Amino acid sequence: MDDYRKEVEERIIESYKQEEEMMILVFAQWCVNNGLDPQKLYLQAYPNQEHNLALARALALTVSAEEAGDISDDTVLGVLSLFGNDDLAFVVTEAIAARPSSAGRE
């Protein structure tokens, strides 16, 4: 019974890590789509995580804004919120507010 419990816990942890990496990819692709530097924004939120491997992996998976599907501001903020990534959501919110015009981006 103890081995089963450990296996279930390991699956849950692995699933969470995969979902977290997807959240980082959504963030990184949103940045690319909006002409923003994902690493710069990430460092504003987390200055002590200069060499974040999950972000580096996500950056390797991003495509050009022309190739990517649209990711709305609400989507990226919702995904960040889902993972309790409040510091990064705050930085993203500031980036949204700093855009010359938010029209048509919601």
JSON list of C-alpha atoms in Angstrom, two decimals:
[
{"chain": "A", "resi": 1, "resn": "MET", "atom": "CA", "xyz": [0.00, 0.00, 0.00]},
{"chain": "A", "resi": 2, "resn": "ASP", "atom": "CA", "xyz": [2.89, 2.35, 0.79]},
{"chain": "A", "resi": 3, "resn": "ASP", "atom": "CA", "xyz": [4.45, 1.84, -2.68]},
{"chain": "A", "resi": 4, "resn": "TYR", "atom": "CA", "xyz": [1.10, 2.64, -4.31]},
{"chain": "A", "resi": 5, "resn": "ARG", "atom": "CA", "xyz": [0.77, 5.85, -2.33]},
{"chain": "A", "resi": 6, "resn": "LYS", "atom": "CA", "xyz": [4.31, 6.90, -3.25]},
{"chain": "A", "resi": 7, "resn": "GLU", "atom": "CA", "xyz": [3.63, 6.18, -6.93]},
{"chain": "A", "resi": 8, "resn": "VAL", "atom": "CA", "xyz": [0.44, 8.26, -6.87]},
{"chain": "A", "resi": 9, "resn": "GLU", "atom": "CA", "xyz": [2.28, 11.14, -5.18]},
{"chain": "A", "resi": 10, "resn": "GLU", "atom": "CA", "xyz": [5.03, 10.98, -7.81]},
{"chain": "A", "resi": 11, "resn": "ARG", "atom": "CA", "xyz": [2.45, 11.07, -10.63]},
{"chain": "A", "resi": 12, "resn": "ILE", "atom": "CA", "xyz": [0.74, 14.08, -9.08]},
{"chain": "A", "resi": 13, "resn": "ILE", "atom": "CA", "xyz": [4.05, 15.92, -8.73]},
{"chain": "A", "resi": 14, "resn": "GLU", "atom": "CA", "xyz": [5.02, 15.09, -12.33]},
{"chain": "A", "resi": 15, "resn": "SER", "atom": "CA", "xyz": [1.64, 16.25, -13.61]},
{"chain": "A", "resi": 16, "resn": "TYR", "atom": "CA", "xyz": [1.98, 19.53, -11.71]},
{"chain": "A", "resi": 17, "resn": "LYS", "atom": "CA", "xyz": [5.46, 20.10, -13.15]},
{"chain": "A", "resi": 18, "resn": "GLN", "atom": "CA", "xyz": [4.17, 19.53, -16.69]},
{"chain": "A", "resi": 19, "resn": "GLU", "atom": "CA", "xyz": [1.27, 21.92, -16.13]},
{"chain": "A", "resi": 20, "resn": "GLU", "atom": "CA", "xyz": [3.63, 24.48, -14.62]},
{"chain": "A", "resi": 21, "resn": "GLU", "atom": "CA", "xyz": [5.86, 24.24, -17.69]},
{"chain": "A", "resi": 22, "resn": "MET", "atom": "CA", "xyz": [2.80, 24.78, -19.89]},
{"chain": "A", "resi": 23, "resn": "MET", "atom": "CA", "xyz": [1.98, 27.90, -17.84]},
{"chain": "A", "resi": 24, "resn": "ILE", "atom": "CA", "xyz": [5.49, 29.21, -18.43]},
{"chain": "A", "resi": 25, "resn": "LEU", "atom": "CA", "xyz": [5.18, 28.45, -22.16]},
{"chain": "A", "resi": 26, "resn": "VAL", "atom": "CA", "xyz": [1.88, 30.37, -22.33]},
{"chain": "A", "resi": 27, "resn": "PHE", "atom": "CA", "xyz": [3.58, 33.31, -20.60]},
{"chain": "A", "resi": 28, "resn": "ALA", "atom": "CA", "xyz": [6.63, 33.17, -22.89]},
{"chain": "A", "resi": 29, "resn": "GLN", "atom": "CA", "xyz": [4.53, 32.91, -26.06]},
{"chain": "A", "resi": 30, "resn": "TRP", "atom": "CA", "xyz": [2.28, 35.77, -24.91]},
{"chain": "A", "resi": 31, "resn": "CYS", "atom": "CA", "xyz": [5.42, 37.88, -24.46]},
{"chain": "A", "resi": 32, "resn": "VAL", "atom": "CA", "xyz": [6.67, 37.01, -27.95]},
{"chain": "A", "resi": 33, "resn": "ASN", "atom": "CA", "xyz": [3.23, 37.74, -29.43]},
{"chain": "A", "resi": 34, "resn": "ASN", "atom": "CA", "xyz": [3.28, 41.17, -27.77]},
{"chain": "A", "resi": 35, "resn": "GLY", "atom": "CA", "xyz": [6.89, 42.08, -28.61]},
{"chain": "A", "resi": 36, "resn": "LEU", "atom": "CA", "xyz": [8.06, 41.73, -25.00]},
{"chain": "A", "resi": 37, "resn": "ASP", "atom": "CA", "xyz": [11.16, 40.01, -23.63]},
{"chain": "A", "resi": 38, "resn": "PRO", "atom": "CA", "xyz": [10.00, 37.04, -21.49]},
{"chain": "A", "resi": 39, "resn": "GLN", "atom": "CA", "xyz": [13.29, 36.85, -19.59]},
{"chain": "A", "resi": 40, "resn": "LYS", "atom": "CA", "xyz": [13.22, 40.54, -18.73]},
{"chain": "A", "resi": 41, "resn": "LEU", "atom": "CA", "xyz": [9.65, 40.39, -17.42]},
{"chain": "A", "resi": 42, "resn": "TYR", "atom": "CA", "xyz": [10.37, 37.17, -15.53]},
{"chain": "A", "resi": 43, "resn": "LEU", "atom": "CA", "xyz": [13.42, 38.75, -13.87]},
{"chain": "A", "resi": 44, "resn": "GLN", "atom": "CA", "xyz": [11.35, 41.76, -12.84]},
{"chain": "A", "resi": 45, "resn": "ALA", "atom": "CA", "xyz": [9.05, 39.38, -10.95]},
{"chain": "A", "resi": 46, "resn": "TYR", "atom": "CA", "xyz": [11.77, 37.01, -9.73]},
{"chain": "A", "resi": 47, "resn": "PRO", "atom": "CA", "xyz": [15.16, 38.77, -9.65]},
{"chain": "A", "resi": 48, "resn": "ASN", "atom": "CA", "xyz": [16.83, 35.79, -7.94]},
{"chain": "A", "resi": 49, "resn": "GLN", "atom": "CA", "xyz": [15.91, 33.34, -10.72]},
{"chain": "A", "resi": 50, "resn": "GLU", "atom": "CA", "xyz": [18.21, 34.58, -13.46]},
{"chain": "A", "resi": 51, "resn": "HIS", "atom": "CA", "xyz": [18.86, 31.09, -14.84]},
{"chain": "A", "resi": 52, "resn": "ASN", "atom": "CA", "xyz": [15.40, 29.48, -14.71]},
{"chain": "A", "resi": 53, "resn": "LEU", "atom": "CA", "xyz": [15.57, 26.20, -16.63]},
{"chain": "A", "resi": 54, "resn": "ALA", "atom": "CA", "xyz": [11.80, 25.93, -17.12]},
{"chain": "A", "resi": 55, "resn": "LEU", "atom": "CA", "xyz": [11.77, 29.38, -18.73]},
{"chain": "A", "resi": 56, "resn": "ALA", "atom": "CA", "xyz": [14.73, 28.46, -20.94]},
{"chain": "A", "resi": 57, "resn": "ARG", "atom": "CA", "xyz": [12.91, 25.31, -22.10]},
{"chain": "A", "resi": 58, "resn": "ALA", "atom": "CA", "xyz": [9.75, 27.33, -22.77]},
{"chain": "A", "resi": 59, "resn": "LEU", "atom": "CA", "xyz": [11.67, 29.92, -24.78]},
{"chain": "A", "resi": 60, "resn": "ALA", "atom": "CA", "xyz": [13.04, 27.14, -26.97]},
{"chain": "A", "resi": 61, "resn": "LEU", "atom": "CA", "xyz": [9.45, 26.12, -27.78]},
{"chain": "A", "resi": 62, "resn": "THR", "atom": "CA", "xyz": [8.08, 29.55, -28.65]},
{"chain": "A", "resi": 63, "resn": "VAL", "atom": "CA", "xyz": [7.36, 30.46, -32.25]},
{"chain": "A", "resi": 64, "resn": "SER", "atom": "CA", "xyz": [7.11, 33.80, -34.01]},
{"chain": "A", "resi": 65, "resn": "ALA", "atom": "CA", "xyz": [4.03, 35.91, -33.32]},
{"chain": "A", "resi": 66, "resn": "GLU", "atom": "CA", "xyz": [2.93, 35.27, -36.91]},
{"chain": "A", "resi": 67, "resn": "GLU", "atom": "CA", "xyz": [3.01, 31.49, -36.39]},
{"chain": "A", "resi": 68, "resn": "ALA", "atom": "CA", "xyz": [1.47, 31.49, -32.93]},
{"chain": "A", "resi": 69, "resn": "GLY", "atom": "CA", "xyz": [-2.17, 31.50, -32.06]},
{"chain": "A", "resi": 70, "resn": "ASP", "atom": "CA", "xyz": [-3.51, 34.51, -30.23]},
{"chain": "A", "resi": 71, "resn": "ILE", "atom": "CA", "xyz": [-3.15, 34.45, -26.45]},
{"chain": "A", "resi": 72, "resn": "SER", "atom": "CA", "xyz": [-5.37, 37.04, -24.82]},
{"chain": "A", "resi": 73, "resn": "ASP", "atom": "CA", "xyz": [-4.30, 39.12, -21.85]},
{"chain": "A", "resi": 74, "resn": "ASP", "atom": "CA", "xyz": [-7.05, 37.47, -19.80]},
{"chain": "A", "resi": 75, "resn": "THR", "atom": "CA", "xyz": [-5.74, 34.02, -20.71]},
{"chain": "A", "resi": 76, "resn": "VAL", "atom": "CA", "xyz": [-2.16, 34.67, -19.63]},
{"chain": "A", "resi": 77, "resn": "LEU", "atom": "CA", "xyz": [-3.31, 36.37, -16.41]},
{"chain": "A", "resi": 78, "resn": "GLY", "atom": "CA", "xyz": [-5.72, 33.52, -15.69]},
{"chain": "A", "resi": 79, "resn": "VAL", "atom": "CA", "xyz": [-3.04, 30.87, -16.17]},
{"chain": "A", "resi": 80, "resn": "LEU", "atom": "CA", "xyz": [-0.58, 32.77, -13.95]},
{"chain": "A", "resi": 81, "resn": "SER", "atom": "CA", "xyz": [-3.27, 33.19, -11.30]},
{"chain": "A", "resi": 82, "resn": "LEU", "atom": "CA", "xyz": [-4.13, 29.50, -11.43]},
{"chain": "A", "resi": 83, "resn": "PHE", "atom": "CA", "xyz": [-0.59, 28.71, -10.32]},
{"chain": "A", "resi": 84, "resn": "GLY", "atom": "CA", "xyz": [-0.46, 31.48, -7.71]},
{"chain": "A", "resi": 85, "resn": "ASN", "atom": "CA", "xyz": [2.12, 33.31, -9.77]},
{"chain": "A", "resi": 86, "resn": "ASP", "atom": "CA", "xyz": [1.03, 36.69, -8.43]},
{"chain": "A", "resi": 87, "resn": "ASP", "atom": "CA", "xyz": [4.39, 38.45, -8.81]},
{"chain": "A", "resi": 88, "resn": "LEU", "atom": "CA", "xyz": [4.60, 37.59, -12.49]},
{"chain": "A", "resi": 89, "resn": "ALA", "atom": "CA", "xyz": [0.92, 38.44, -13.01]},
{"chain": "A", "resi": 90, "resn": "PHE", "atom": "CA", "xyz": [1.62, 41.87, -11.52]},
{"chain": "A", "resi": 91, "resn": "VAL", "atom": "CA", "xyz": [4.52, 42.45, -13.93]},
{"chain": "A", "resi": 92, "resn": "VAL", "atom": "CA", "xyz": [2.36, 41.28, -16.85]},
{"chain": "A", "resi": 93, "resn": "THR", "atom": "CA", "xyz": [-0.43, 43.63, -15.75]},
{"chain": "A", "resi": 94, "resn": "GLU", "atom": "CA", "xyz": [2.06, 46.51, -15.71]},
{"chain": "A", "resi": 95, "resn": "ALA", "atom": "CA", "xyz": [3.24, 45.57, -19.23]},
{"chain": "A", "resi": 96, "resn": "ILE", "atom": "CA", "xyz": [-0.36, 45.53, -20.45]},
{"chain": "A", "resi": 97, "resn": "ALA", "atom": "CA", "xyz": [-1.00, 48.95, -18.92]},
{"chain": "A", "resi": 98, "resn": "ALA", "atom": "CA", "xyz": [2.18, 50.34, -20.50]},
{"chain": "A", "resi": 99, "resn": "ARG", "atom": "CA", "xyz": [1.13, 49.43, -24.04]},
{"chain": "A", "resi": 100, "resn": "PRO", "atom": "CA", "xyz": [0.27, 52.43, -26.19]},
{"chain": "A", "resi": 101, "resn": "SER", "atom": "CA", "xyz": [-3.23, 51.05, -26.79]},
{"chain": "A", "resi": 102, "resn": "SER", "atom": "CA", "xyz": [-4.91, 48.02, -25.28]},
{"chain": "A", "resi": 103, "resn": "ALA", "atom": "CA", "xyz": [-7.74, 48.17, -27.82]},
{"chain": "A", "resi": 104, "resn": "GLY", "atom": "CA", "xyz": [-8.42, 44.82, -29.45]},
{"chain": "A", "resi": 105, "resn": "ARG", "atom": "CA", "xyz": [-6.11, 42.88, -27.17]},
{"chain": "A", "resi": 106, "resn": "GLU", "atom": "CA", "xyz": [-8.56, 41.74, -24.52]}
]
